[in-house]
Tab-separated table of N, CA and C in Angstrom:
chain	number	residue	atom	x	y	z
A	10	MET	N	21.221	-89.253	17.795
A	10	MET	CA	21.149	-88.776	16.530
A	10	MET	C	20.372	-89.677	15.642
A	11	PHE	N	20.701	-91.008	15.861
A	11	PHE	CA	20.048	-92.069	14.952
A	11	PHE	C	18.590	-92.001	15.144
A	12	PHE	N	18.086	-92.018	16.535
A	12	PHE	CA	16.677	-92.037	16.715
A	12	PHE	C	16.051	-90.791	16.334
A	13	ILE	N	16.512	-89.619	16.389
A	13	ILE	CA	16.040	-88.447	15.786
A	13	ILE	C	15.763	-88.511	14.380
A	14	LEU	N	16.744	-88.883	13.598
A	14	LEU	CA	16.561	-89.068	12.035
A	14	LEU	C	15.607	-90.178	11.680
A	15	LEU	N	15.673	-91.301	12.518
A	15	LEU	CA	14.610	-92.495	12.175
A	15	LEU	C	13.195	-91.817	12.587
A	16	PHE	N	13.086	-91.127	13.677
A	16	PHE	CA	11.851	-90.577	13.958
A	16	PHE	C	11.228	-89.688	12.954
A	17	ILE	N	12.173	-88.811	12.385
A	17	ILE	CA	11.792	-87.904	11.349
A	17	ILE	C	11.290	-88.612	10.067
A	18	GLY	N	12.096	-89.596	9.845
A	18	GLY	CA	11.797	-90.367	8.594
A	18	GLY	C	10.425	-91.074	8.720
A	19	LEU	N	10.148	-91.823	9.842
A	19	LEU	CA	8.877	-92.462	10.087
A	19	LEU	C	7.683	-91.333	10.019
A	20	PHE	N	8.017	-90.214	10.544
A	20	PHE	CA	7.056	-89.047	10.656
A	20	PHE	C	6.603	-88.745	9.168
A	21	PHE	N	7.576	-88.470	8.347
A	21	PHE	CA	7.400	-88.143	6.827
A	21	PHE	C	6.688	-89.249	6.188
A	22	LEU	N	7.041	-90.415	6.409
A	22	LEU	CA	6.277	-91.655	5.923
A	22	LEU	C	4.784	-91.662	6.267
A	23	PHE	N	4.476	-91.348	7.643
A	23	PHE	CA	3.203	-91.326	8.014
A	23	PHE	C	2.414	-90.193	7.306
A	24	ILE	N	3.050	-89.063	7.344
A	24	ILE	CA	2.291	-87.840	6.624
A	24	ILE	C	2.021	-88.289	5.225
A	25	THR	N	2.978	-88.780	4.446
A	25	THR	CA	2.852	-89.021	3.058
A	25	THR	C	1.830	-90.055	2.700
A	26	TYR	N	1.977	-91.211	3.467
A	26	TYR	CA	1.169	-92.307	2.986
A	26	TYR	C	0.025	-92.730	3.874
A	27	ALA	N	-0.331	-91.977	5.053
A	27	ALA	CA	-1.346	-92.274	5.829
A	27	ALA	C	-2.239	-90.917	5.998
A	28	ALA	N	-1.563	-89.888	6.378
A	28	ALA	CA	-2.294	-88.755	6.822
A	28	ALA	C	-2.891	-87.876	5.437
A	29	ALA	N	-1.948	-87.736	4.507
A	29	ALA	CA	-2.280	-87.023	3.291
A	29	ALA	C	-3.394	-87.725	2.478
A	30	PRO	N	-3.407	-89.013	2.381
A	30	PRO	CA	-4.627	-89.541	1.612
A	30	PRO	C	-6.050	-89.440	2.514
A	31	ILE	N	-5.898	-89.619	3.804
A	31	ILE	CA	-7.188	-89.173	4.529
A	31	ILE	C	-7.605	-87.838	4.348
A	32	GLU	N	-6.638	-86.855	4.538
A	32	GLU	CA	-6.991	-85.531	4.241
A	32	GLU	C	-7.622	-85.193	2.809
A	33	SER	N	-7.070	-85.868	1.989
A	33	SER	CA	-7.571	-85.689	0.510
A	33	SER	C	-8.964	-86.143	0.480
A	34	ARG	N	-9.392	-87.351	1.065
A	34	ARG	CA	-10.703	-87.776	0.982
A	34	ARG	C	-11.701	-86.882	1.741
A	35	VAL	N	-11.234	-86.242	2.886
A	35	VAL	CA	-11.965	-85.438	3.744
A	35	VAL	C	-12.162	-84.158	3.044
A	36	LYS	N	-11.179	-83.584	2.475
A	36	LYS	CA	-11.302	-82.212	1.711
A	36	LYS	C	-11.886	-82.329	0.286
A	37	GLY	N	-11.716	-83.409	-0.281
A	37	GLY	CA	-12.283	-83.635	-1.698
A	37	GLY	C	-11.436	-83.098	-2.714
A	38	LYS	N	-10.170	-82.839	-2.214
A	38	LYS	CA	-9.127	-82.491	-3.323
A	38	LYS	C	-7.770	-83.156	-2.975
A	39	PHE	N	-6.814	-83.135	-3.845
A	39	PHE	CA	-5.579	-83.756	-3.604
A	39	PHE	C	-4.754	-83.027	-2.698
A	40	VAL	N	-4.146	-83.783	-1.725
A	40	VAL	CA	-3.163	-83.207	-0.740
A	40	VAL	C	-2.050	-84.101	-0.707
A	41	SER	N	-0.789	-83.534	-0.975
A	41	SER	CA	0.327	-84.249	-1.052
A	41	SER	C	1.072	-84.157	0.253
A	42	GLY	N	1.744	-85.210	0.543
A	42	GLY	CA	2.681	-85.352	1.774
A	42	GLY	C	4.032	-84.780	1.292
A	43	MET	N	5.099	-85.470	1.560
A	43	MET	CA	6.495	-85.110	1.353
A	43	MET	C	7.019	-86.393	0.735
A	44	PRO	N	6.730	-86.868	-0.443
A	44	PRO	CA	7.129	-88.151	-0.964
A	44	PRO	C	8.732	-88.081	-1.196
A	45	GLY	N	9.413	-89.211	-0.569
A	45	GLY	CA	10.864	-89.340	-0.722
A	45	GLY	C	11.528	-88.870	0.528
A	46	PHE	N	11.055	-87.931	1.207
A	46	PHE	CA	11.786	-87.416	2.364
A	46	PHE	C	11.884	-88.495	3.512
A	47	GLY	N	10.803	-89.212	3.592
A	47	GLY	CA	10.710	-90.297	4.671
A	47	GLY	C	11.942	-91.232	4.463
A	48	GLY	N	12.000	-91.723	3.150
A	48	GLY	CA	13.006	-92.724	2.950
A	48	GLY	C	14.456	-92.071	3.013
A	49	LEU	N	14.547	-90.821	2.700
A	49	LEU	CA	15.877	-90.033	2.818
A	49	LEU	C	16.317	-90.054	4.172
A	50	PHE	N	15.473	-89.691	5.123
A	50	PHE	CA	15.685	-89.669	6.581
A	50	PHE	C	16.194	-90.900	7.101
A	51	ILE	N	15.353	-91.978	6.728
A	51	ILE	CA	15.561	-93.326	7.239
A	51	ILE	C	16.966	-93.846	6.724
A	52	ALA	N	17.285	-93.655	5.557
A	52	ALA	CA	18.610	-93.849	4.935
A	52	ALA	C	19.807	-93.205	5.699
A	53	LEU	N	19.520	-91.880	5.982
A	53	LEU	CA	20.543	-91.089	6.698
A	53	LEU	C	20.782	-91.694	8.064
A	54	ALA	N	19.655	-92.010	8.636
A	54	ALA	CA	19.659	-92.624	10.098
A	54	ALA	C	20.523	-93.941	10.092
A	55	PHE	N	20.252	-94.758	9.194
A	55	PHE	CA	21.177	-95.967	9.202
A	55	PHE	C	22.541	-95.680	8.752
A	56	LEU	N	22.793	-94.866	7.873
A	56	LEU	CA	24.206	-94.585	7.378
A	56	LEU	C	24.973	-93.986	8.417
A	57	ILE	N	24.464	-93.509	9.490
A	57	ILE	CA	25.513	-92.957	10.550
A	57	ILE	C	25.497	-94.176	11.616
A	58	THR	N	25.030	-95.336	11.524
A	58	THR	CA	25.339	-96.416	12.400
A	58	THR	C	26.305	-97.335	11.873
A	59	PRO	N	26.783	-98.333	12.683
A	59	PRO	CA	27.668	-99.422	12.182
A	59	PRO	C	27.129	-100.486	11.091
A	60	HIS	N	25.789	-100.391	11.125
A	60	HIS	CA	25.062	-101.426	10.312
A	60	HIS	C	24.393	-100.515	9.160
A	61	LYS	N	25.334	-100.145	8.393
A	61	LYS	CA	24.920	-99.300	7.141
A	61	LYS	C	24.072	-99.944	6.171
A	62	TRP	N	24.216	-101.425	6.037
A	62	TRP	CA	23.423	-102.047	5.119
A	62	TRP	C	21.838	-101.731	5.336
A	63	LEU	N	21.575	-101.491	6.574
A	63	LEU	CA	20.054	-101.412	6.914
A	63	LEU	C	19.518	-100.067	6.303
A	64	ALA	N	20.393	-99.279	5.633
A	64	ALA	CA	19.882	-98.065	4.969
A	64	ALA	C	19.038	-98.578	3.746
A	65	ILE	N	19.067	-99.766	3.350
A	65	ILE	CA	18.065	-100.321	2.337
A	65	ILE	C	16.538	-100.190	2.699
A	66	LEU	N	16.506	-99.977	3.987
A	66	LEU	CA	14.955	-99.909	4.519
A	66	LEU	C	14.504	-98.525	3.976
A	67	CYS	N	15.211	-97.608	3.522
A	67	CYS	CA	14.774	-96.442	2.895
A	67	CYS	C	13.815	-96.752	1.767
A	68	LEU	N	13.859	-97.939	1.052
A	68	LEU	CA	13.087	-98.356	0.097
A	68	LEU	C	11.522	-98.563	0.514
A	69	ALA	N	11.284	-98.354	1.875
A	69	ALA	CA	9.896	-98.412	2.266
A	69	ALA	C	9.110	-97.246	1.803
A	70	ASP	N	9.820	-96.137	1.367
A	70	ASP	CA	9.299	-95.095	0.624
A	70	ASP	C	9.493	-95.315	-0.808
A	71	TRP	N	8.541	-95.667	-1.537
A	71	TRP	CA	8.680	-96.152	-2.961
A	71	TRP	C	8.835	-94.961	-3.931
A	72	LYS	N	9.025	-93.864	-3.365
A	72	LYS	CA	9.183	-92.661	-4.241
A	72	LYS	C	10.691	-92.514	-4.521
A	73	ILE	N	11.593	-93.055	-3.618
A	73	ILE	CA	12.959	-93.268	-3.879
A	73	ILE	C	13.152	-94.225	-5.064
A	74	LEU	N	12.541	-95.292	-5.243
A	74	LEU	CA	12.659	-96.068	-6.259
A	74	LEU	C	12.178	-95.422	-7.665
A	75	TYR	N	11.070	-94.552	-7.558
A	75	TYR	CA	10.559	-93.884	-8.537
A	75	TYR	C	11.556	-92.839	-9.084
A	76	PHE	N	12.259	-92.122	-8.217
A	76	PHE	CA	13.288	-91.174	-8.544
A	76	PHE	C	14.290	-91.839	-9.373
A	77	PHE	N	14.882	-93.034	-8.862
A	77	PHE	CA	16.013	-93.600	-9.533
A	77	PHE	C	15.616	-94.405	-10.742
A	78	PHE	N	14.497	-94.994	-10.957
A	78	PHE	CA	14.188	-95.712	-12.072
A	78	PHE	C	13.205	-94.945	-13.070
A	79	ILE	N	12.628	-93.868	-12.720
A	79	ILE	CA	11.851	-93.038	-13.639
A	79	ILE	C	12.414	-91.768	-14.075
A	80	VAL	N	12.507	-90.872	-12.934
A	80	VAL	CA	13.006	-89.583	-13.095
A	80	VAL	C	14.333	-89.339	-13.704
A	81	VAL	N	15.350	-90.054	-13.216
A	81	VAL	CA	16.664	-89.872	-13.613
A	81	VAL	C	16.748	-90.387	-15.079
A	82	PRO	N	16.372	-91.747	-15.421
A	82	PRO	CA	16.482	-92.053	-16.853
A	82	PRO	C	15.819	-91.143	-17.848
A	83	ASN	N	14.553	-90.592	-17.336
A	83	ASN	CA	13.799	-89.693	-18.254
A	83	ASN	C	14.655	-88.392	-18.536
A	84	ALA	N	15.268	-87.930	-17.364
A	84	ALA	CA	16.172	-86.726	-17.744
A	84	ALA	C	17.332	-87.013	-18.610
A	85	ILE	N	17.962	-88.214	-18.384
A	85	ILE	CA	19.053	-88.594	-19.362
A	85	ILE	C	18.565	-88.752	-20.725
A	86	LEU	N	17.419	-89.277	-20.951
A	86	LEU	CA	16.846	-89.490	-22.257
A	86	LEU	C	16.590	-88.106	-22.934
A	87	HIS	N	16.087	-87.327	-22.148
A	87	HIS	CA	15.642	-85.894	-22.565
A	87	HIS	C	16.960	-85.122	-23.053
A	88	GLN	N	18.024	-85.270	-22.413
A	88	GLN	CA	19.206	-84.560	-22.721
A	88	GLN	C	19.706	-85.285	-24.020
A	89	LYS	N	19.660	-86.565	-24.230
A	89	LYS	CA	20.093	-87.207	-25.433
A	89	LYS	C	19.252	-86.736	-26.549
A	90	GLU	N	17.904	-86.596	-26.410
A	90	GLU	CA	17.086	-86.155	-27.281
A	90	GLU	C	17.361	-84.698	-27.891
A	91	ILE	N	17.651	-83.826	-26.949
A	91	ILE	CA	17.946	-82.494	-27.290
A	91	ILE	C	19.375	-82.382	-28.097
A	92	LYS	N	20.306	-83.280	-27.614
A	92	LYS	CA	21.538	-83.171	-28.452
A	92	LYS	C	21.546	-83.852	-29.766
A	93	ASN	N	20.538	-84.719	-29.986
A	93	ASN	CA	20.498	-85.335	-31.396
A	93	ASN	C	19.544	-84.735	-32.264
A	94	ARG	N	18.874	-83.714	-31.856
A	94	ARG	CA	17.784	-83.067	-32.636
A	94	ARG	C	18.371	-82.142	-33.765
A	95	PRO	N	17.977	-82.420	-34.983
A	95	PRO	CA	18.454	-81.655	-36.105
A	95	PRO	C	18.090	-80.240	-36.182
A	96	LEU	N	19.002	-79.289	-36.509
A	96	LEU	CA	18.737	-77.832	-36.606
A	96	LEU	C	17.976	-77.609	-37.865
A	97	PRO	N	16.898	-76.709	-37.912
A	97	PRO	CA	16.103	-76.577	-38.998
A	97	PRO	C	16.826	-75.936	-40.065
A	98	GLN	N	16.563	-76.084	-41.371
A	98	GLN	CA	17.113	-75.714	-42.540
A	98	GLN	C	17.098	-74.107	-42.765
A	99	LYS	N	15.944	-73.456	-42.120
A	99	LYS	CA	15.727	-72.086	-42.178
A	99	LYS	C	15.306	-71.728	-40.649
A	100	ILE	N	15.767	-70.551	-40.465
A	100	ILE	CA	15.295	-69.716	-39.162
A	100	ILE	C	14.836	-68.453	-39.485
A	101	ASN	N	13.601	-68.152	-39.342
A	101	ASN	CA	12.915	-66.931	-39.695
A	101	ASN	C	13.122	-66.589	-41.306
A	102	ASN	N	12.805	-67.682	-42.092
A	102	ASN	CA	13.017	-67.659	-43.474
A	102	ASN	C	14.276	-67.374	-43.932
A	103	GLU	N	15.227	-67.400	-43.277
A	103	GLU	CA	16.710	-67.242	-43.787
A	103	GLU	C	17.398	-68.594	-43.762
A	104	PRO	N	17.929	-68.909	-44.813
A	104	PRO	CA	18.710	-70.144	-44.881
A	104	PRO	C	19.854	-70.298	-44.026
A	105	ILE	N	20.103	-71.277	-43.319
A	105	ILE	CA	21.251	-71.549	-42.491
A	105	ILE	C	22.322	-72.211	-43.346
A	106	ILE	N	23.551	-71.624	-43.336
A	106	ILE	CA	24.620	-72.341	-44.133
A	106	ILE	C	25.596	-72.867	-43.278
A	107	MET	N	25.813	-72.620	-41.986
A	107	MET	CA	26.819	-73.246	-40.967
A	107	MET	C	26.010	-73.207	-39.697
A	108	ARG	N	26.432	-74.214	-38.962
A	108	ARG	CA	25.986	-74.323	-37.533
A	108	ARG	C	26.924	-74.889	-36.763
A	109	THR	N	26.791	-74.918	-35.367
A	109	THR	CA	27.659	-75.612	-34.374
A	109	THR	C	26.883	-76.767	-33.851
A	110	LYS	N	27.641	-77.647	-33.290
A	110	LYS	CA	26.973	-78.823	-32.569
A	110	LYS	C	26.364	-78.218	-31.291
A	111	TYR	N	25.568	-79.090	-30.654
A	111	TYR	CA	24.959	-78.675	-29.236
A	111	TYR	C	25.950	-78.653	-28.227
A	112	LYS	N	25.969	-77.696	-27.422
A	112	LYS	CA	26.777	-77.579	-26.173
A	112	LYS	C	25.945	-76.790	-25.206
A	113	HIS	N	25.831	-77.412	-24.125
A	113	HIS	CA	24.927	-76.874	-22.977
A	113	HIS	C	24.925	-75.470	-22.706
A	114	ASN	N	26.181	-74.944	-22.905
A	114	ASN	CA	26.372	-73.363	-22.615
A	114	ASN	C	27.523	-72.899	-23.398
A	115	TYR	N	27.397	-72.459	-24.544
A	115	TYR	CA	28.503	-71.812	-25.312
A	115	TYR	C	28.794	-70.507	-24.587
A	116	ASN	N	27.710	-69.671	-24.255
A	116	ASN	CA	27.862	-68.395	-23.778
A	116	ASN	C	26.744	-68.026	-23.000
A	117	GLU	N	26.673	-66.968	-22.445
A	117	GLU	CA	25.461	-66.521	-21.615
A	117	GLU	C	25.100	-65.010	-22.165
A	118	ILE	N	23.767	-64.865	-22.338
A	118	ILE	CA	23.331	-63.465	-22.763
A	118	ILE	C	22.549	-62.877	-21.591
A	119	PHE	N	22.997	-61.729	-21.126
A	119	PHE	CA	22.273	-61.064	-19.962
A	119	PHE	C	21.355	-60.080	-20.510
A	120	GLU	N	20.118	-60.274	-19.957
A	120	GLU	CA	18.929	-59.321	-20.319
A	120	GLU	C	18.436	-58.719	-19.168
A	121	PRO	N	18.899	-57.393	-18.994
A	121	PRO	CA	18.535	-56.664	-17.895
A	121	PRO	C	17.037	-56.309	-17.878
A	122	ASN	N	16.456	-56.471	-16.618
A	122	ASN	CA	15.017	-56.170	-16.516
A	122	ASN	C	14.986	-55.025	-15.300
A	123	LYS	N	13.767	-54.594	-15.081
A	123	LYS	CA	13.748	-53.565	-14.094
A	123	LYS	C	13.977	-54.137	-12.690
A	124	ASN	N	13.539	-55.461	-12.449
A	124	ASN	CA	13.651	-55.968	-11.112
A	124	ASN	C	14.966	-56.897	-10.993
A	125	PHE	N	15.295	-57.670	-12.025
A	125	PHE	CA	16.269	-58.635	-11.979
A	125	PHE	C	16.981	-58.852	-13.372
A	126	GLU	N	18.100	-59.409	-13.381
A	126	GLU	CA	18.815	-59.623	-14.546
A	126	GLU	C	18.506	-61.115	-15.004
A	127	HIS	N	18.020	-61.291	-16.244
A	127	HIS	CA	17.726	-62.620	-16.794
A	127	HIS	C	18.873	-63.164	-17.530
A	128	VAL	N	19.212	-64.372	-17.473
A	128	VAL	CA	20.430	-64.955	-18.174
A	128	VAL	C	19.821	-65.934	-19.167
A	129	HIS	N	20.201	-65.855	-20.445
A	129	HIS	CA	19.787	-66.938	-21.488
A	129	HIS	C	21.150	-67.604	-21.942
A	130	ALA	N	21.067	-68.849	-21.849
A	130	ALA	CA	22.203	-69.758	-22.283
A	130	ALA	C	22.215	-70.060	-23.725
A	131	VAL	N	23.291	-69.769	-24.344
A	131	VAL	CA	23.361	-70.084	-25.787
A	131	VAL	C	23.896	-71.442	-26.030
A	132	CYS	N	22.901	-72.286	-26.794
A	132	CYS	CA	23.237	-73.550	-26.970
A	132	CYS	C	23.692	-73.846	-28.415
A	133	TYR	N	23.568	-73.063	-29.291
A	133	TYR	CA	24.084	-73.306	-30.760
A	133	TYR	C	24.365	-71.903	-31.218
A	134	TYR	N	25.255	-71.857	-32.233
A	134	TYR	CA	25.509	-70.902	-33.151
A	134	TYR	C	25.054	-71.285	-34.511
A	135	ALA	N	24.610	-70.304	-35.317
A	135	ALA	CA	24.351	-70.579	-36.762
A	135	ALA	C	24.664	-69.496	-37.516
A	136	ILE	N	25.037	-69.534	-38.695
A	136	ILE	CA	25.228	-68.476	-39.648
A	136	ILE	C	24.209	-68.603	-40.569
A	137	SER	N	23.447	-67.482	-40.879
A	137	SER	CA	22.410	-67.434	-42.057
A	137	SER	C	22.832	-66.365	-42.999
A	138	GLU	N	22.196	-66.477	-44.286
A	138	GLU	CA	22.643	-65.653	-45.338
A	138	GLU	C	21.340	-64.896	-45.794
A	139	SER	N	21.578	-63.738	-45.828
A	139	SER	CA	20.324	-62.869	-46.557
A	139	SER	C	20.868	-61.557	-47.108
A	140	ASP	N	20.426	-61.447	-48.326
A	140	ASP	CA	20.907	-60.208	-49.142
A	140	ASP	C	22.311	-59.843	-49.031
A	141	ARG	N	23.317	-60.729	-49.203
A	141	ARG	CA	24.753	-60.629	-49.354
A	141	ARG	C	25.283	-60.200	-48.037
A	142	THR	N	24.437	-60.371	-46.893
A	142	THR	CA	25.186	-60.221	-45.593
A	142	THR	C	24.985	-61.529	-44.752
A	143	TYR	N	25.761	-61.719	-43.819
A	143	TYR	CA	25.733	-62.890	-43.018
A	143	TYR	C	25.368	-62.410	-41.550
A	144	ALA	N	24.586	-63.292	-40.975
A	144	ALA	CA	24.034	-63.073	-39.672
A	144	ALA	C	24.625	-64.122	-38.673
A	145	LEU	N	25.124	-63.826	-37.645
A	145	LEU	CA	25.522	-64.866	-36.668
A	145	LEU	C	24.435	-64.926	-35.678
A	146	LEU	N	23.826	-66.095	-35.581
A	146	LEU	CA	22.628	-66.254	-34.634
A	146	LEU	C	23.136	-67.015	-33.394
A	147	SER	N	22.764	-66.405	-32.309
A	147	SER	CA	22.863	-67.138	-31.049
A	147	SER	C	21.564	-67.676	-30.721
A	148	LEU	N	21.645	-69.059	-30.606
A	148	LEU	CA	20.159	-69.780	-30.322
A	148	LEU	C	20.270	-70.422	-29.023
A	149	ASP	N	19.082	-70.643	-28.435
A	149	ASP	CA	18.897	-71.349	-27.246
A	149	ASP	C	18.579	-72.718	-27.647
A	150	VAL	N	18.168	-73.411	-26.623
A	150	VAL	CA	18.007	-75.056	-26.861
A	150	VAL	C	16.847	-75.279	-27.821
A	151	ASN	N	15.867	-74.399	-27.832
A	151	ASN	CA	14.681	-74.614	-28.756
A	151	ASN	C	14.835	-73.824	-30.044
A	152	PHE	N	16.079	-73.366	-30.475
A	152	PHE	CA	16.340	-72.682	-31.807
A	152	PHE	C	15.640	-71.258	-31.795
A	153	LYS	N	15.515	-70.740	-30.625
A	153	LYS	CA	14.964	-69.366	-30.605
A	153	LYS	C	16.150	-68.465	-30.666
A	154	ILE	N	16.079	-67.369	-31.489
A	154	ILE	CA	17.280	-66.364	-31.602
A	154	ILE	C	17.286	-65.586	-30.439
A	155	LEU	N	18.419	-65.497	-29.783
A	155	LEU	CA	18.674	-64.789	-28.556
A	155	LEU	C	19.392	-63.433	-29.069
A	156	LYS	N	20.268	-63.546	-29.891
A	156	LYS	CA	21.058	-62.378	-30.454
A	156	LYS	C	21.443	-62.680	-31.859
A	157	LYS	N	21.342	-61.554	-32.546
A	157	LYS	CA	21.650	-61.584	-34.123
A	157	LYS	C	22.645	-60.477	-34.369
A	158	ASP	N	23.875	-60.845	-34.903
A	158	ASP	CA	24.964	-59.929	-35.313
A	158	ASP	C	25.100	-60.044	-36.712
A	159	TYR	N	25.360	-59.067	-37.468
A	159	TYR	CA	25.519	-58.902	-38.844
A	159	TYR	C	27.056	-58.785	-39.196
A	160	PHE	N	27.425	-59.452	-40.288
A	160	PHE	CA	28.804	-59.285	-40.781
A	160	PHE	C	28.911	-59.408	-42.237
A	161	HIS	N	29.957	-59.019	-42.826
A	161	HIS	CA	29.956	-58.973	-44.316
A	161	HIS	C	30.536	-60.455	-44.829
A	162	THR	N	31.306	-61.091	-44.031
A	162	THR	CA	31.789	-62.394	-44.482
A	162	THR	C	31.487	-63.460	-43.484
A	163	VAL	N	31.620	-64.714	-43.977
A	163	VAL	CA	31.385	-65.962	-43.079
A	163	VAL	C	32.620	-65.890	-41.980
A	164	GLU	N	33.695	-65.644	-42.626
A	164	GLU	CA	34.946	-65.545	-41.629
A	164	GLU	C	34.817	-64.743	-40.493
A	165	LYS	N	34.308	-63.521	-40.766
A	165	LYS	CA	34.031	-62.679	-39.538
A	165	LYS	C	33.086	-63.146	-38.607
A	166	CYS	N	32.188	-63.866	-39.021
A	166	CYS	CA	31.058	-64.376	-38.250
A	166	CYS	C	31.662	-65.507	-37.251
A	167	ARG	N	32.517	-66.249	-37.959
A	167	ARG	CA	33.181	-67.395	-37.270
A	167	ARG	C	34.063	-66.832	-36.318
A	168	ASP	N	34.973	-65.864	-36.570
A	168	ASP	CA	35.964	-65.193	-35.715
A	168	ASP	C	35.372	-64.424	-34.515
A	169	SER	N	34.222	-64.137	-34.500
A	169	SER	CA	33.507	-63.278	-33.478
A	169	SER	C	33.146	-64.046	-32.396
A	170	VAL	N	33.217	-65.560	-32.485
A	170	VAL	CA	32.922	-66.388	-31.272
A	170	VAL	C	34.085	-67.004	-30.912
A	171	GLU	N	34.065	-67.969	-30.078
A	171	GLU	CA	35.112	-68.776	-29.575
A	171	GLU	C	35.816	-69.319	-30.674
A	172	LYS	N	37.237	-69.397	-30.515
A	172	LYS	CA	38.136	-69.981	-31.597
A	172	LYS	C	37.962	-71.663	-31.806
A	173	ASN	N	37.699	-72.150	-30.657
A	173	ASN	CA	37.806	-73.734	-30.643
A	173	ASN	C	36.416	-74.335	-31.053
A	174	ILE	N	35.555	-73.535	-31.574
A	174	ILE	CA	34.125	-74.219	-31.904
A	174	ILE	C	34.202	-74.853	-33.384
A	175	LYS	N	33.627	-75.909	-33.400
A	175	LYS	CA	33.652	-76.624	-34.784
A	175	LYS	C	32.385	-76.410	-35.395
A	176	TRP	N	32.575	-75.920	-36.677
A	176	TRP	CA	31.465	-75.649	-37.437
A	176	TRP	C	31.031	-76.706	-38.371
A	177	ILE	N	29.759	-76.889	-38.692
A	177	ILE	CA	29.200	-77.869	-39.587
A	177	ILE	C	28.580	-77.135	-40.680
A	178	TYR	N	28.933	-77.473	-41.960
A	178	TYR	CA	28.200	-76.937	-43.227
A	178	TYR	C	26.911	-77.443	-43.365
A	179	MET	N	25.958	-76.843	-43.850
A	179	MET	CA	24.552	-77.338	-43.918
A	179	MET	C	24.536	-77.588	-45.445
């Protein structure tokens, strides 16, 4: 099993870093191999042997390092940026009087289509005021209104969603 995984890993390394660049030059357009897979199979091959420390040889595929030092930190920073982004004072020219903090998924809104059912994640709730009525806005991560429910009081807006939500006055 060790030799099979090692051979597959070396094969992917060869495709990615030798065959794909040559094919790119021949065809005159970019051809990608399978970056990261060679290192993954090499690591798996050595992890099933008694000499597990040799799994460090997976770093021969530099896309493994790229994944851990570029892709993962950027994903973490992007999530922090989303959480710390301020909610706008007005949405659709209606002033926001209360809002909730960011939560990855307060609720899900199902939008049936002809072929499949699309699911939208509600990341914020906000209450807007217009003409003596209050609207409970279900917002996605980009503050797009997914659902709008009208109520006569702010308390009814707050009571129509989960009870443990903390509201922030604007």
